[in-house]
XYZ file of N, CA and C in Angstrom:
834
model
N 122.176 101.347 142.623
C 121.919 102.600 141.906
C 121.779 103.741 142.918
N 122.418 104.872 142.610
C 122.354 106.030 143.502
C 120.950 106.620 143.514
N 120.392 106.788 144.703
C 119.101 107.454 144.835
C 119.340 108.930 145.101
N 118.719 109.790 144.312
C 118.930 111.227 144.451
C 118.455 111.721 145.811
N 119.156 112.732 146.322
C 118.787 113.336 147.599
C 117.928 114.574 147.366
N 116.936 114.745 148.217
C 116.014 115.875 148.137
C 116.009 116.583 149.481
N 116.429 117.838 149.501
C 116.449 118.613 150.734
C 115.139 119.339 150.958
N 114.741 119.454 152.228
C 113.504 120.157 152.577
C 113.704 120.921 153.877
N 112.856 121.911 154.095
C 112.890 122.676 155.337
C 112.396 121.799 156.476
N 113.300 121.491 157.410
C 112.953 120.633 158.530
C 112.518 121.446 159.739
N 112.316 120.740 160.873
C 112.475 119.290 161.037
C 111.305 118.517 160.448
N 111.282 117.202 160.674
C 110.172 116.402 160.181
C 108.857 116.958 160.722
N 107.842 116.933 159.855
C 106.540 117.438 160.268
C 106.155 118.751 159.624
N 107.006 119.311 158.753
C 106.672 120.546 158.050
C 105.814 120.231 156.827
N 105.168 121.263 156.304
C 104.452 121.093 155.045
C 105.428 120.845 153.900
N 106.638 121.368 154.012
C 107.656 121.089 152.996
C 107.941 119.596 152.930
N 108.014 118.944 154.092
C 108.237 117.496 154.088
C 107.036 116.773 153.492
N 105.822 117.230 153.823
C 104.633 116.592 153.268
C 104.610 116.717 151.744
N 104.963 117.897 151.224
C 105.016 118.082 149.774
C 106.112 117.215 149.163
N 107.232 117.074 149.877
C 108.318 116.218 149.402
C 107.865 114.763 149.326
N 107.132 114.309 150.325
C 106.620 112.938 150.311
C 105.635 112.735 149.162
N 104.853 113.764 148.862
C 103.945 113.712 147.714
C 104.738 113.573 146.415
N 105.790 114.354 146.280
C 106.665 114.295 145.102
C 107.297 112.914 144.968
N 107.646 112.307 146.095
C 108.320 111.010 146.080
C 107.407 109.868 145.651
N 106.120 110.113 145.551
C 105.223 109.096 145.011
C 105.488 108.862 143.528
N 106.094 109.868 142.880
C 106.418 109.757 141.459
C 107.916 109.564 141.225
N 108.733 110.097 142.122
C 110.187 110.061 141.951
C 110.822 109.585 143.258
N 111.542 108.499 143.217
C 112.180 107.980 144.435
C 113.344 108.883 144.830
N 113.332 109.326 146.083
C 114.366 110.219 146.591
C 114.695 109.851 148.038
N 115.885 110.239 148.473
C 116.256 110.164 149.881
C 116.095 111.555 150.473
N 115.292 111.681 151.519
C 115.017 112.989 152.106
C 116.123 113.408 153.061
N 116.427 114.697 153.027
C 117.430 115.257 153.936
C 116.916 116.574 154.503
N 116.892 116.675 155.831
C 116.428 117.894 156.489
C 117.440 119.018 156.329
N 116.926 120.239 156.164
C 117.760 121.444 156.153
C 117.203 122.417 157.198
N 118.064 123.254 157.720
C 117.673 124.125 158.827
C 116.872 125.338 158.385
N 116.947 125.693 157.106
C 116.276 126.901 156.621
C 116.098 126.812 155.116
N 115.269 127.699 154.572
C 115.106 127.761 153.116
C 116.417 128.151 152.435
N 117.158 129.164 152.932
C 118.458 129.458 152.310
C 119.394 128.253 152.300
N 119.350 127.424 153.345
C 120.206 126.238 153.389
C 119.826 125.242 152.297
N 118.535 125.117 152.001
C 118.099 124.225 150.929
C 118.699 124.671 149.600
N 118.600 125.965 149.303
C 119.127 126.477 148.040
C 120.645 126.361 147.977
N 121.313 126.710 149.066
C 122.772 126.700 149.072
C 123.316 125.285 148.891
N 122.766 124.336 149.615
C 123.267 122.965 149.520
C 122.957 122.340 148.164
N 121.842 122.734 147.558
C 121.523 122.235 146.225
C 122.463 122.828 145.184
N 122.724 124.112 145.277
C 123.616 124.761 144.306
C 125.042 124.240 144.419
N 125.461 123.854 145.624
C 126.811 123.340 145.841
C 126.953 121.867 145.470
N 125.849 121.209 145.145
C 125.909 119.797 144.805
C 125.845 118.870 145.997
N 125.635 119.415 147.198
C 125.488 118.570 148.385
C 124.137 117.858 148.379
N 123.177 118.443 147.681
C 121.875 117.832 147.443
C 121.653 117.765 145.943
N 120.960 116.728 145.486
C 120.608 116.669 144.063
C 119.474 117.632 143.745
N 118.533 117.744 144.677
C 117.378 118.618 144.498
C 116.974 119.214 145.841
N 116.226 120.288 145.780
C 115.662 120.883 146.987
C 114.225 121.282 146.725
N 113.383 121.189 147.738
C 111.990 121.618 147.612
C 111.754 122.794 148.546
N 111.162 123.866 148.011
C 110.912 125.076 148.796
C 109.538 125.635 148.440
N 108.875 126.310 149.383
C 107.605 126.969 149.077
C 107.848 128.235 148.265
N 107.026 128.445 147.245
C 107.177 129.623 146.393
C 106.063 130.641 146.611
N 104.838 130.163 146.747
C 103.714 131.079 146.963
C 102.559 130.339 147.616
N 101.722 131.105 148.297
C 100.547 130.568 148.971
C 99.313 131.329 148.505
N 98.193 130.619 148.424
C 96.976 131.238 147.900
C 96.420 132.317 148.821
N 96.763 132.301 150.113
C 96.298 133.325 151.046
C 97.327 134.421 151.279
N 98.587 134.049 151.415
C 99.628 134.996 151.810
C 100.500 135.482 150.659
N 100.325 134.920 149.471
C 101.123 135.363 148.329
C 102.507 134.739 148.304
N 103.445 135.442 147.658
C 104.781 134.912 147.455
C 105.560 134.753 148.749
N 106.438 133.744 148.765
C 107.339 133.532 149.901
C 108.599 134.345 149.618
N 108.724 135.468 150.331
C 109.760 136.447 150.020
C 111.164 135.894 150.003
N 111.521 135.090 151.004
C 112.896 134.592 151.078
C 113.215 133.710 149.878
N 112.264 132.900 149.430
C 112.495 132.052 148.258
C 112.669 132.897 147.004
N 111.785 133.859 146.792
C 111.860 134.704 145.601
C 113.157 135.502 145.572
N 113.517 136.090 146.707
C 114.733 136.908 146.750
C 115.972 136.082 146.431
N 116.031 134.862 146.943
C 117.199 134.016 146.703
C 117.241 133.511 145.266
N 116.092 133.190 144.691
C 116.070 132.735 143.302
C 116.588 133.810 142.354
N 116.352 135.067 142.702
C 116.793 136.166 141.837
C 118.310 136.287 141.791
N 118.994 135.863 142.858
C 120.446 136.080 142.933
C 121.261 134.795 142.927
N 120.627 133.658 143.189
C 121.362 132.392 143.279
C 121.636 131.856 141.883
N 122.893 131.690 141.541
C 123.257 131.178 140.226
C 123.308 129.650 140.232
N 123.044 129.065 139.072
C 123.188 127.622 138.918
C 122.041 126.795 139.447
N 120.908 127.423 139.755
C 119.733 126.699 140.226
C 118.547 126.983 139.314
N 117.747 125.952 139.060
C 116.596 126.099 138.175
C 115.401 125.347 138.752
N 114.220 125.862 138.468
C 112.994 125.154 138.826
C 112.795 124.025 137.822
N 112.639 122.798 138.325
C 112.439 121.663 137.421
C 111.083 120.980 137.610
N 110.374 121.311 138.682
C 109.033 120.777 138.933
C 108.265 121.757 139.821
N 106.950 121.665 139.792
C 106.116 122.384 140.752
C 105.113 121.419 141.353
N 104.748 121.674 142.608
C 103.771 120.843 143.311
C 102.788 121.772 144.013
N 101.519 121.681 143.665
C 100.476 122.455 144.332
C 99.912 121.570 145.444
N 100.102 122.011 146.695
C 99.779 121.135 147.824
C 98.757 121.801 148.752
N 97.642 121.108 149.067
C 96.653 121.668 150.002
C 97.251 121.806 151.403
N 96.985 122.927 152.044
C 97.547 123.201 153.370
C 96.408 123.384 154.371
N 96.367 122.499 155.362
C 95.356 122.571 156.418
C 96.070 122.616 157.767
N 95.835 123.693 158.499
C 96.554 123.930 159.749
C 95.792 123.393 160.955
N 96.567 122.976 161.958
C 96.005 122.510 163.224
C 96.624 123.287 164.380
N 95.876 123.390 165.462
C 96.406 123.976 166.691
C 96.803 122.831 167.616
N 98.080 122.780 167.970
C 98.632 121.679 168.760
C 99.172 122.203 170.082
N 99.005 121.413 171.139
C 99.504 121.799 172.460
C 99.890 120.545 173.235
N 100.505 120.738 174.383
C 100.836 119.614 175.256
C 99.551 118.968 175.771
N 99.654 117.725 176.204
C 98.466 116.937 176.549
C 97.618 117.566 177.649
N 98.238 118.280 178.582
C 97.492 118.857 179.705
C 96.974 120.263 179.424
N 97.235 120.786 178.229
C 96.869 122.171 177.902
C 95.514 122.228 177.202
N 94.617 123.063 177.713
C 93.318 123.292 177.083
C 93.359 124.599 176.298
N 92.351 124.803 175.469
C 92.315 126.008 174.642
C 92.363 127.269 175.497
N 91.672 127.257 176.634
C 91.641 128.434 177.500
C 92.944 128.718 178.215
N 93.872 127.767 178.194
C 95.167 127.949 178.864
C 96.201 128.651 177.986
N 95.903 128.782 176.712
C 96.930 129.223 175.762
C 97.142 130.728 175.839
N 98.384 131.116 176.044
C 98.774 132.519 176.089
C 99.782 132.864 174.994
N 100.371 131.842 174.388
C 101.374 132.056 173.348
C 101.125 131.079 172.198
N 101.255 131.571 170.984
C 101.108 130.729 169.796
C 102.362 130.878 168.942
N 102.941 129.751 168.573
C 104.172 129.737 167.791
C 103.911 129.116 166.419
N 104.527 129.688 165.402
C 104.487 129.065 164.081
C 105.313 129.884 163.093
N 105.398 129.363 161.881
C 106.032 130.097 160.788
C 105.179 131.332 160.471
N 105.793 132.444 160.059
C 105.021 133.668 159.784
C 103.877 133.457 158.798
N 104.095 132.673 157.763
C 103.032 132.443 156.785
C 101.882 131.657 157.399
N 102.181 130.693 158.250
C 101.118 129.921 158.903
C 100.284 130.811 159.821
N 100.938 131.681 160.569
C 100.207 132.620 161.422
C 99.305 133.515 160.578
N 99.828 133.979 159.448
C 99.045 134.840 158.568
C 97.863 134.130 157.943
N 97.991 132.833 157.711
C 96.913 132.063 157.091
C 95.811 131.698 158.077
N 96.045 131.950 159.369
C 95.071 131.587 160.413
C 94.624 132.805 161.218
N 94.634 133.974 160.616
C 94.321 135.212 161.335
C 92.928 135.187 161.963
N 91.949 134.736 161.215
C 90.567 134.776 161.711
C 90.417 133.897 162.948
N 90.953 132.692 162.903
C 90.879 131.796 164.058
C 91.558 132.415 165.269
N 92.733 132.976 165.067
C 93.473 133.563 166.185
C 92.722 134.745 166.794
N 92.123 135.565 165.940
C 91.391 136.730 166.437
C 90.125 136.326 167.190
N 89.460 135.278 166.724
C 88.183 134.888 167.326
C 88.347 133.963 168.530
N 89.279 133.035 168.463
C 89.419 132.017 169.509
C 90.516 132.322 170.524
N 91.543 133.050 170.100
C 92.674 133.330 170.997
C 93.055 134.805 170.932
N 92.115 135.705 171.195
C 92.397 137.140 171.037
C 93.455 137.665 171.998
N 93.652 136.987 173.121
C 94.634 137.469 174.090
C 95.994 136.830 173.966
N 96.148 135.905 173.039
C 97.424 135.199 172.896
C 98.423 136.038 172.103
N 99.686 135.906 172.459
C 100.771 136.569 171.730
C 101.369 135.581 170.736
N 101.569 136.043 169.508
C 102.106 135.170 168.459
C 103.612 135.365 168.321
N 104.311 134.262 168.170
C 105.759 134.275 167.986
C 106.109 133.462 166.740
N 107.068 133.951 165.972
C 107.437 133.276 164.734
C 108.589 132.300 164.956
N 108.579 131.235 164.159
C 109.641 130.238 164.169
C 110.083 129.973 162.731
N 111.170 129.223 162.578
C 111.721 128.951 161.246
C 110.784 128.077 160.413
N 109.993 127.249 161.082
C 109.060 126.371 160.375
C 107.925 125.989 161.316
N 106.861 125.397 160.754
C 105.739 124.952 161.579
C 106.163 123.815 162.506
N 106.978 122.906 161.999
C 107.425 121.781 162.826
C 108.366 122.241 163.930
N 109.172 123.263 163.653
C 110.040 123.814 164.700
C 109.193 124.374 165.838
N 108.046 124.955 165.497
C 107.127 125.449 166.527
C 106.571 124.291 167.348
N 106.163 123.225 166.668
C 105.612 122.067 167.376
C 106.649 121.443 168.308
N 107.877 121.376 167.864
C 108.952 120.794 168.677
C 109.202 121.611 169.945
N 108.912 122.909 169.873
C 109.163 123.814 170.996
C 108.109 123.712 172.105
N 106.894 123.313 171.759
C 105.748 123.419 172.664
C 105.925 122.706 174.011
N 106.454 121.490 174.071
C 106.587 120.834 175.386
C 107.467 121.592 176.374
N 108.268 122.517 175.877
C 109.184 123.254 176.743
C 108.585 124.566 177.257
N 107.404 124.957 176.743
C 106.835 126.269 177.066
C 105.439 126.098 177.665
N 105.238 126.621 178.850
C 103.940 126.529 179.517
C 102.930 127.465 178.853
N 101.698 126.995 178.694
C 100.637 127.819 178.127
C 100.833 128.158 176.669
N 101.500 127.267 175.933
C 101.822 127.549 174.530
C 101.158 126.539 173.606
N 100.945 126.974 172.364
C 100.423 126.102 171.314
C 101.156 126.415 170.017
N 101.091 125.473 169.095
C 101.722 125.651 167.787
C 100.686 125.490 166.690
N 100.857 126.243 165.621
C 100.094 126.012 164.401
C 100.992 125.192 163.489
N 100.529 123.992 163.143
C 101.374 123.058 162.405
C 100.501 122.024 161.701
N 101.095 121.197 160.831
C 100.327 120.121 160.208
C 99.857 119.097 161.240
N 98.795 118.410 160.926
C 98.261 117.376 161.822
C 99.322 116.320 162.130
N 100.130 115.990 161.138
C 101.151 114.950 161.302
C 102.154 115.302 162.394
N 102.366 116.597 162.631
C 103.327 117.021 163.655
C 102.865 116.623 165.054
N 101.562 116.437 165.244
C 101.054 116.047 166.564
C 101.599 114.688 166.979
N 101.604 113.736 166.054
C 102.118 112.405 166.382
C 103.636 112.400 166.483
N 104.297 113.202 165.668
C 105.760 113.242 165.697
C 106.264 113.786 167.026
N 105.608 114.826 167.537
C 106.081 115.492 168.752
C 105.200 115.211 169.976
N 104.301 114.230 169.850
C 103.454 113.793 170.966
C 102.652 114.961 171.549
N 101.900 115.626 170.682
C 101.101 116.776 171.090
C 99.611 116.474 170.950
N 98.823 117.286 171.628
C 97.366 117.154 171.603
C 96.783 118.033 170.506
N 95.840 117.491 169.764
C 95.166 118.242 168.706
C 93.998 119.011 169.315
N 94.128 120.342 169.378
C 93.077 121.182 169.962
C 92.061 121.643 168.928
N 92.507 121.875 167.715
C 91.609 122.328 166.646
C 92.264 122.016 165.311
N 91.460 121.746 164.311
C 92.011 121.466 162.985
C 91.282 122.276 161.926
N 91.903 122.353 160.756
C 91.377 123.147 159.642
C 91.095 124.582 160.074
N 92.082 125.195 160.719
C 91.890 126.541 161.275
C 92.336 127.636 160.303
N 92.719 127.262 159.086
C 93.123 128.259 158.097
C 91.923 129.108 157.681
N 92.198 130.315 157.193
C 91.134 131.261 156.850
C 90.278 130.795 155.681
N 90.813 129.934 154.828
C 90.077 129.457 153.658
C 90.295 127.959 153.484
N 89.225 127.239 153.174
C 89.346 125.794 152.947
C 90.100 125.506 151.652
N 90.235 126.516 150.797
C 90.939 126.350 149.526
C 92.416 126.712 149.640
N 92.925 126.792 150.853
C 94.318 127.178 151.080
C 95.281 126.164 150.458
N 96.127 126.618 149.545
C 97.138 125.757 148.929
C 98.464 126.506 148.870
N 99.535 125.752 148.892
C 100.871 126.317 148.709
C 101.506 125.690 147.478
N 102.134 126.520 146.713
C 102.864 126.048 145.532
C 104.330 125.860 145.914
N 104.781 124.624 145.857
C 106.180 124.295 146.098
C 106.885 124.082 144.764
N 108.181 124.347 144.739
C 108.964 124.074 143.537
C 110.153 123.197 143.897
N 110.510 122.332 142.960
C 111.703 121.503 143.078
C 112.825 122.219 142.344
N 113.941 122.419 143.027
C 115.095 123.098 142.447
C 116.199 122.091 142.164
N 116.875 122.276 141.047
C 117.997 121.419 140.674
C 118.977 122.254 139.863
N 120.055 121.632 139.424
C 121.066 122.372 138.670
C 120.774 122.386 137.173
N 119.628 121.845 136.785
C 119.101 121.994 135.427
C 117.584 121.884 135.497
N 116.926 122.477 134.501
C 115.471 122.383 134.498
C 115.032 121.151 133.718
N 113.761 121.070 133.360
C 113.198 119.864 132.750
C 113.121 119.981 131.233
N 113.087 118.837 130.589
C 112.887 118.795 129.144
C 111.426 119.111 128.824
N 111.150 119.549 127.595
C 109.767 119.880 127.227
C 108.841 118.667 127.318
N 107.616 118.917 127.778
C 106.611 117.853 127.863
C 105.368 118.165 127.032
N 105.237 119.424 126.586
C 104.037 119.831 125.877
C 103.003 120.489 126.772
N 103.228 120.473 128.074
C 102.316 121.130 129.041
C 103.165 121.813 130.110
N 103.972 122.748 129.652
C 105.003 123.329 130.515
C 104.713 124.776 130.893
N 105.439 125.221 131.907
C 105.472 126.618 132.321
C 106.925 127.050 132.397
N 107.139 128.338 132.251
C 108.477 128.911 132.407
C 108.396 130.060 133.399
N 109.351 130.105 134.312
C 109.435 131.185 135.299
C 110.655 132.041 135.006
N 110.513 133.343 135.208
C 111.613 134.270 134.997
C 111.476 135.441 135.946
N 112.553 136.181 136.101
C 112.538 137.403 136.896
C 113.239 138.477 136.082
N 112.709 139.695 136.115
C 113.295 140.777 135.341
C 113.090 142.105 136.048
N 113.862 143.071 135.639
C 113.632 144.459 136.035
C 113.230 145.229 134.790
N 112.637 146.394 134.974
C 112.167 147.170 133.828
C 112.917 148.496 133.769
N 113.025 149.076 132.574
C 113.692 150.381 132.462
C 112.947 151.443 133.258
N 113.645 152.443 133.703
C 113.036 153.547 134.442
C 112.355 154.483 133.456
N 111.049 154.643 133.586
C 110.336 155.535 132.684
C 108.856 155.225 132.665
N 108.036 156.170 132.178
C 106.587 155.975 132.146
C 106.202 154.783 131.272
N 105.313 153.949 131.781
C 104.785 152.841 130.990
C 105.768 151.730 130.707
N 106.872 151.668 131.445
C 107.905 150.683 131.119
C 107.413 149.248 131.324
N 106.655 148.994 132.399
C 106.142 147.640 132.610
C 105.139 147.277 131.521
N 104.314 148.246 131.139
C 103.352 148.014 130.062
C 104.070 147.621 128.769
N 105.161 148.298 128.472
C 105.914 147.992 127.256
C 106.534 146.602 127.326
N 107.044 146.234 128.503
C 107.644 144.904 128.661
C 106.590 143.815 128.490
N 105.423 144.008 129.094
C 104.368 143.010 128.970
C 103.864 142.902 127.536
N 104.061 143.961 126.766
C 103.675 143.929 125.362
C 104.429 142.879 124.564
N 105.657 142.554 124.978
C 106.417 141.495 124.302
C 105.663 140.167 124.382
N 105.100 139.880 125.550
C 104.352 138.634 125.720
C 103.054 138.663 124.916
N 102.377 139.805 124.916
C 101.115 139.916 124.183
C 101.333 139.725 122.685
N 102.376 140.365 122.148
C 102.630 140.254 120.702
C 103.020 138.837 120.301
N 103.635 138.101 121.228
C 104.023 136.719 120.937
C 102.904 135.730 121.262
N 101.759 136.241 121.728
C 100.611 135.411 122.124
C 101.003 134.386 123.186
N 101.793 134.844 124.152
C 102.214 133.995 125.269
C 101.402 134.379 126.502
N 100.712 133.423 127.071
C 99.838 133.682 128.213
C 100.630 133.725 129.513
N 100.408 134.780 130.305
C 101.021 134.880 131.624
C 100.101 134.230 132.651
N 100.664 133.426 133.539
C 99.880 132.795 134.595
C 100.132 133.434 135.950
N 101.164 134.267 136.061
C 101.467 134.914 137.339
C 102.445 136.050 137.110
N 102.246 137.143 137.831
C 103.235 138.218 137.884
C 103.210 138.794 139.296
N 104.370 138.972 139.873
C 104.487 139.476 141.243
C 105.716 140.363 141.342
N 105.576 141.471 142.030
C 106.704 142.386 142.209
C 107.327 142.195 143.579
N 108.651 142.400 143.631
C 109.403 142.339 144.880
C 110.434 143.463 144.863
N 110.714 144.080 146.013
C 111.804 145.064 146.048
C 113.110 144.418 145.608
N 113.885 145.152 144.827
C 115.156 144.620 144.332
C 116.245 144.640 145.395
N 115.919 145.160 146.563
C 116.841 145.204 147.711
C 118.082 146.040 147.399
N 117.834 147.081 146.605
C 118.908 148.038 146.328
C 118.424 149.421 146.774
N 117.918 150.221 145.845
C 117.434 151.554 146.202
C 115.910 151.562 146.252
N 115.343 152.528 146.972
C 113.900 152.656 147.095
C 113.280 152.862 145.717
N 112.232 152.110 145.416
C 111.573 152.232 144.126
C 112.148 151.336 143.052
N 113.162 150.541 143.400
C 113.781 149.610 142.453
C 113.134 148.244 142.653
N 112.467 147.737 141.614
C 111.660 146.529 141.754
C 112.083 145.434 140.791
N 111.833 144.189 141.215
C 111.955 143.027 140.345
C 110.557 142.458 140.108
N 110.348 141.889 138.932
C 109.060 141.296 138.589
C 109.259 139.814 138.278
N 108.546 138.991 139.037
C 108.592 137.544 138.838
C 107.403 137.150 137.974
N 107.685 136.466 136.888
C 106.664 136.163 135.888
C 106.666 134.667 135.586
N 105.470 134.089 135.502
C 105.288 132.732 134.995
C 104.492 132.826 133.706
N 104.868 132.035 132.731
C 104.129 132.017 131.474
C 103.997 130.586 130.977
N 103.042 130.371 130.108
C 102.839 129.051 129.531
C 103.893 128.776 128.467
N 104.330 127.515 128.398
C 105.302 127.122 127.386
C 106.677 126.838 127.964
N 107.530 126.263 127.134
C 108.896 125.900 127.526
C 109.883 126.842 126.842
N 110.947 127.177 127.549
C 111.926 128.138 127.025
C 112.577 127.668 125.724
N 112.562 126.352 125.447
C 113.176 125.836 124.223
C 112.238 125.898 123.021
N 110.959 126.182 123.245
C 110.042 126.355 122.123
C 110.471 127.585 121.328
N 110.464 127.503 120.005
C 110.950 128.631 119.192
C 110.292 129.964 119.540
N 108.981 129.941 119.799
C 108.279 131.191 120.106
C 108.818 131.825 121.377
N 109.024 131.026 122.414
C 109.529 131.572 123.671
C 111.003 131.927 123.580
N 111.775 131.129 122.862
C 113.198 131.436 122.707
C 113.378 132.793 122.032
N 112.559 133.072 120.999
C 112.624 134.357 120.314
C 112.167 135.487 121.234
N 111.100 135.234 121.998
C 110.587 136.237 122.930
C 111.644 136.626 123.951
N 112.298 135.654 124.563
C 113.277 135.951 125.601
C 114.523 136.611 125.024
N 114.861 136.269 123.784
C 115.996 136.920 123.128
C 115.714 138.407 122.918
N 114.523 138.729 122.453
C 114.153 140.127 122.241
C 114.006 140.862 123.570
N 113.409 140.192 124.540
C 113.170 140.819 125.837
C 114.477 141.140 126.555
N 115.467 140.279 126.417
C 116.745 140.496 127.102
C 117.445 141.762 126.623
N 117.132 142.189 125.411
C 117.727 143.418 124.872
C 116.961 144.665 125.304
N 115.780 144.471 125.899
C 114.916 145.611 126.219
C 114.863 145.924 127.707
N 115.415 145.041 128.551
C 115.335 145.246 130.000
C 116.737 145.228 130.604
N 116.919 145.907 131.745
C 118.242 145.928 132.387
C 118.676 144.577 132.933
N 117.707 143.755 133.344
C 118.033 142.474 133.971
C 116.962 141.460 133.637
N 117.381 140.268 133.215
C 116.457 139.172 132.955
C 117.147 137.867 133.310
N 116.472 137.045 134.074
C 117.013 135.740 134.454
C 115.921 134.692 134.307
N 116.190 133.670 133.514
C 115.262 132.555 133.390
C 115.443 131.632 134.589
N 114.349 131.346 135.273
C 114.399 130.514 136.478
C 114.109 129.055 136.191
N 113.706 128.750 134.959
C 113.503 127.356 134.593
C 112.185 127.093 133.898
N 112.171 126.009 133.123
C 110.949 125.502 132.498
C 110.666 124.118 133.065
N 109.388 123.794 133.244
C 109.032 122.590 133.986
C 107.581 122.219 133.695
N 107.194 120.967 133.944
C 105.800 120.566 133.715
C 104.849 121.290 134.662
N 103.739 121.746 134.128
C 102.721 122.390 134.958
C 102.005 121.340 135.793
N 101.812 121.631 137.078
C 101.092 120.714 137.959
C 99.614 120.729 137.579
N 99.009 119.566 137.358
C 97.598 119.529 136.944
C 96.619 119.672 138.096
N 97.101 120.100 139.281
C 96.242 120.178 140.475
C 94.974 120.971 140.186
N 93.857 120.420 140.652
C 92.565 121.111 140.569
C 91.988 121.160 141.972
N 91.704 122.365 142.466
C 91.187 122.513 143.841
C 89.827 121.845 143.980
């Protein structure tokens, strides 16, 4: 029997891989590394992967811009699952490197942002550099003198690094919401969420009027986030999550009416809500 392939942001040792392994406890998959988040989406949309897992938002840093921007324009991809995963960062260095030796810190931009307090208090003189992923930062460390990486604890064993500090994130409640992407979304389960992205007409109170569609239909919103539409200044997209499945009559009617009232609307998928409790 063919085992479905699941793409993740590599190399091994990223939080994306950890979330993928968590997902695989319920669904058997063959993991495949991808070089970037855009590569995960592209290979999934082309059918080179059955599914892809990407970070969507973090409790400290908010939405993952590259994921949101690509979901708005990538055709043929839908969210079919979500995974809320606890994120705990570690400071990793080569075996001979002590905390006082560190002059450079490497990591993914979101990881650096989630550890601001630690960096300011413990490494105020260090220069921060961004990498494509946390594991890519860890892989780089043996080649750079006086350097450390912010990465998952598991990356220390993968890349033979020393654990200098752990749980260095600004909040112990730090979690990242990952989504599984596929070429179709999920069937209704009775405990679903639906994600969509839309633009609003130009005019006073336009967002208020759009949100009124959800209020009149008694549909609860669980998230709303704005992103530049990457066209002209002041042109915005709104990413919305709501309770329910798009095939439910109430939501189907809501989206039908809403599509006639806004310049752009794209359903990103309906999927089971993750029951994660912090």
